[in-house]
Amino acid sequence: MISIHPRLRPALAVSFGAVPGALSRFLLEAYLEPYLAGNVPFATLIVNVTGCFLLGVIAPLAFARTFVLHPELRLLLTTGLIGSYTTFSSYELDNDQLFSGQSWPVEGFYWLGSTGLGLLALELGSRLVLRGLAYWEKWDDLA
C-alpha cells in the first residue's frame, strides 16, 4: 500500500473527482448540443441545473452531523466532481447559505456582484482580447 502525505490527500481527492466531473460535463453537452441548438445555451443550462441538483443531494449528506462522510470523500464529491461539472452549483449553494442566514444585504450584494461583476469582467476580458487580436493582425499585416 502506498503512503500518501496527509497534506497531499485533499488535493488528490479533488483531482480524482475533477476528471470525471469535467468529462461528464463535456460528454453531456456534446450529446445534447445537436438536439438543443438555438439562441439559449440549453445544454449549459441543463448542466448547471443538474449540477445544482446533485450538489443539493450531496451537500446535506457531506456536511450532516449524523452521517459521517470522510473529509477526502466529501472533497472528491463536492469540490472535485460537482465543482468541475459546474461551478454554478457552488455559486447557488453559497447563495442558499447566505439566504438562509437572513442576511439580505449580503445576499443581495453577492448575487448582484456575482452576476453584474461577472458580466462586466467577461465583457472587459473579451474586449481586451479582441483589441489585442486586432492590434496583432494589423501589426502582422505590416510585416
mmCIF file of C-alpha atoms in Angstrom:
data_model
loop_
_atom_site.group_PDB
_atom_site.id
_atom_site.type_symbol
_atom_site.label_atom_id
_atom_site.label_comp_id
_atom_site.label_asym_id
_atom_site.label_seq_id
_atom_site.Cartn_x
_atom_site.Cartn_y
_atom_site.Cartn_z
ATOM 1 C CA MET A 1 0.000 0.000 0.000
ATOM 2 C CA ILE A 2 1.277 3.454 -0.910
ATOM 3 C CA SER A 3 1.585 6.024 1.848
ATOM 4 C CA ILE A 4 0.327 9.495 0.859
ATOM 5 C CA HIS A 5 1.358 12.582 2.778
ATOM 6 C CA PRO A 6 -1.643 13.990 4.716
ATOM 7 C CA ARG A 7 -1.274 17.435 3.105
ATOM 8 C CA LEU A 8 -1.476 15.900 -0.364
ATOM 9 C CA ARG A 9 -4.617 13.841 0.281
ATOM 10 C CA PRO A 10 -7.153 16.702 -0.140
ATOM 11 C CA ALA A 11 -5.584 17.808 -3.436
ATOM 12 C CA LEU A 12 -5.642 14.246 -4.739
ATOM 13 C CA ALA A 13 -9.264 13.841 -3.678
ATOM 14 C CA VAL A 14 -10.273 16.980 -5.584
ATOM 15 C CA SER A 15 -8.249 15.830 -8.600
ATOM 16 C CA PHE A 16 -9.816 12.365 -8.654
ATOM 17 C CA GLY A 17 -13.282 13.935 -8.602
ATOM 18 C CA ALA A 18 -12.463 16.665 -11.130
ATOM 19 C CA VAL A 19 -11.654 14.364 -14.035
ATOM 20 C CA PRO A 20 -14.995 12.501 -14.121
ATOM 21 C CA GLY A 21 -16.876 15.732 -13.387
ATOM 22 C CA ALA A 22 -15.297 17.625 -16.270
ATOM 23 C CA LEU A 23 -15.672 14.670 -18.624
ATOM 24 C CA SER A 24 -19.326 14.271 -17.641
ATOM 25 C CA ARG A 25 -19.995 17.901 -18.445
ATOM 26 C CA PHE A 26 -18.186 17.694 -21.767
ATOM 27 C CA LEU A 27 -19.910 14.482 -22.842
ATOM 28 C CA LEU A 28 -23.384 15.614 -21.760
ATOM 29 C CA GLU A 29 -23.056 18.950 -23.559
ATOM 30 C CA ALA A 30 -21.617 17.255 -26.664
ATOM 31 C CA TYR A 31 -24.542 14.833 -26.692
ATOM 32 C CA LEU A 32 -27.249 17.462 -26.068
ATOM 33 C CA GLU A 33 -25.957 20.278 -28.274
ATOM 34 C CA PRO A 34 -27.223 18.911 -31.613
ATOM 35 C CA TYR A 35 -30.707 18.465 -30.162
ATOM 36 C CA LEU A 36 -30.870 21.787 -28.312
ATOM 37 C CA ALA A 37 -29.125 24.208 -30.685
ATOM 38 C CA GLY A 38 -30.518 27.715 -30.671
ATOM 39 C CA ASN A 39 -30.129 31.125 -29.068
ATOM 40 C CA VAL A 40 -30.312 29.849 -25.488
ATOM 41 C CA PRO A 41 -27.423 27.625 -24.311
ATOM 42 C CA PHE A 42 -29.770 24.899 -23.093
ATOM 43 C CA ALA A 43 -27.009 22.298 -22.729
ATOM 44 C CA THR A 44 -25.162 24.568 -20.287
ATOM 45 C CA LEU A 45 -28.420 25.353 -18.516
ATOM 46 C CA ILE A 46 -29.097 21.633 -18.106
ATOM 47 C CA VAL A 47 -25.572 21.062 -16.781
ATOM 48 C CA ASN A 48 -25.929 23.953 -14.322
ATOM 49 C CA VAL A 49 -29.337 22.848 -13.073
ATOM 50 C CA THR A 50 -28.375 19.172 -12.775
ATOM 51 C CA GLY A 51 -25.158 20.225 -11.016
ATOM 52 C CA CYS A 52 -27.220 22.229 -8.543
ATOM 53 C CA PHE A 53 -29.476 19.234 -8.017
ATOM 54 C CA LEU A 54 -26.517 16.918 -7.442
ATOM 55 C CA LEU A 55 -24.880 19.348 -5.027
ATOM 56 C CA GLY A 56 -28.247 19.706 -3.302
ATOM 57 C CA VAL A 57 -28.256 15.934 -2.843
ATOM 58 C CA ILE A 58 -24.607 15.561 -1.848
ATOM 59 C CA ALA A 59 -24.058 18.634 0.370
ATOM 60 C CA PRO A 60 -26.564 17.729 3.100
ATOM 61 C CA LEU A 61 -25.051 14.251 3.290
ATOM 62 C CA ALA A 62 -21.492 15.562 3.158
ATOM 63 C CA PHE A 63 -21.958 18.083 5.951
ATOM 64 C CA ALA A 64 -24.538 16.316 8.136
ATOM 65 C CA ARG A 65 -23.626 15.598 11.743
ATOM 66 C CA THR A 66 -25.479 12.295 11.793
ATOM 67 C CA PHE A 67 -23.999 10.951 8.548
ATOM 68 C CA VAL A 68 -20.220 10.757 8.706
ATOM 69 C CA LEU A 69 -18.550 11.209 5.336
ATOM 70 C CA HIS A 70 -14.770 11.094 5.206
ATOM 71 C CA PRO A 71 -13.332 14.603 4.558
ATOM 72 C CA GLU A 72 -11.469 13.461 1.439
ATOM 73 C CA LEU A 73 -14.573 11.787 0.028
ATOM 74 C CA ARG A 74 -16.507 14.999 0.739
ATOM 75 C CA LEU A 75 -13.903 16.985 -1.229
ATOM 76 C CA LEU A 76 -13.904 14.441 -4.040
ATOM 77 C CA LEU A 77 -17.687 14.647 -4.442
ATOM 78 C CA THR A 78 -18.335 18.362 -3.837
ATOM 79 C CA THR A 79 -15.276 20.344 -4.947
ATOM 80 C CA GLY A 80 -13.895 17.755 -7.358
ATOM 81 C CA LEU A 81 -16.833 16.047 -9.073
ATOM 82 C CA ILE A 82 -19.597 18.633 -8.862
ATOM 83 C CA GLY A 83 -17.234 21.613 -8.849
ATOM 84 C CA SER A 84 -15.691 20.567 -12.149
ATOM 85 C CA TYR A 85 -19.062 19.541 -13.564
ATOM 86 C CA THR A 86 -20.363 23.044 -12.909
ATOM 87 C CA THR A 87 -19.183 25.896 -10.713
ATOM 88 C CA PHE A 88 -22.687 27.332 -10.918
ATOM 89 C CA SER A 89 -23.856 24.802 -8.344
ATOM 90 C CA SER A 90 -21.251 26.093 -5.868
ATOM 91 C CA TYR A 91 -22.446 29.627 -6.506
ATOM 92 C CA GLU A 92 -26.040 28.592 -5.815
ATOM 93 C CA LEU A 93 -25.024 26.749 -2.625
ATOM 94 C CA ASP A 94 -23.325 29.947 -1.431
ATOM 95 C CA ASN A 95 -26.492 31.888 -2.263
ATOM 96 C CA ASP A 96 -28.636 29.387 -0.390
ATOM 97 C CA GLN A 97 -26.425 29.582 2.699
ATOM 98 C CA LEU A 98 -26.479 33.392 2.636
ATOM 99 C CA PHE A 99 -30.245 33.439 2.088
ATOM 100 C CA SER A 100 -30.944 31.014 4.921
ATOM 101 C CA GLY A 101 -28.890 33.227 7.222
ATOM 102 C CA GLN A 102 -31.409 36.029 6.647
ATOM 103 C CA SER A 103 -28.620 38.373 5.624
ATOM 104 C CA TRP A 104 -30.431 40.169 2.815
ATOM 105 C CA PRO A 105 -27.829 42.901 2.208
ATOM 106 C CA VAL A 106 -25.002 40.356 1.996
ATOM 107 C CA GLU A 107 -27.090 38.015 -0.164
ATOM 108 C CA GLY A 108 -28.090 40.878 -2.461
ATOM 109 C CA PHE A 109 -24.517 42.085 -2.777
ATOM 110 C CA TYR A 110 -23.232 38.578 -3.529
ATOM 111 C CA TRP A 111 -25.980 37.871 -6.042
ATOM 112 C CA LEU A 112 -25.739 41.212 -7.843
ATOM 113 C CA GLY A 113 -21.975 41.300 -7.536
ATOM 114 C CA SER A 114 -21.513 37.823 -8.955
ATOM 115 C CA THR A 115 -23.882 38.424 -11.820
ATOM 116 C CA GLY A 116 -23.077 42.065 -12.552
ATOM 117 C CA LEU A 117 -19.345 41.967 -11.926
ATOM 118 C CA GLY A 118 -19.113 38.608 -13.678
ATOM 119 C CA LEU A 119 -20.737 40.031 -16.794
ATOM 120 C CA LEU A 120 -18.571 43.148 -16.638
ATOM 121 C CA ALA A 121 -15.418 41.075 -16.192
ATOM 122 C CA LEU A 122 -16.417 38.842 -19.094
ATOM 123 C CA GLU A 123 -17.030 41.869 -21.306
ATOM 124 C CA LEU A 124 -13.770 43.539 -20.230
ATOM 125 C CA GLY A 125 -11.763 40.377 -20.871
ATOM 126 C CA SER A 126 -13.396 39.886 -24.273
ATOM 127 C CA ARG A 127 -12.781 43.483 -25.335
ATOM 128 C CA LEU A 128 -9.150 43.372 -24.220
ATOM 129 C CA VAL A 129 -8.514 40.183 -26.160
ATOM 130 C CA LEU A 130 -10.353 41.451 -29.244
ATOM 131 C CA ARG A 131 -8.309 44.675 -29.172
ATOM 132 C CA GLY A 132 -5.127 42.694 -28.760
ATOM 133 C CA LEU A 133 -6.052 40.456 -31.672
ATOM 134 C CA ALA A 134 -6.896 43.455 -33.856
ATOM 135 C CA TYR A 135 -3.555 45.060 -32.980
ATOM 136 C CA TRP A 136 -1.738 41.786 -33.630
ATOM 137 C CA GLU A 137 -3.438 41.343 -37.012
ATOM 138 C CA LYS A 138 -2.695 44.950 -38.007
ATOM 139 C CA TRP A 139 0.944 44.563 -36.937
ATOM 140 C CA ASP A 140 1.158 41.226 -38.785
ATOM 141 C CA ASP A 141 -0.148 42.894 -41.987
ATOM 142 C CA LEU A 142 2.663 45.498 -41.774
ATOM 143 C CA ALA A 143 5.379 42.870 -41.501
#
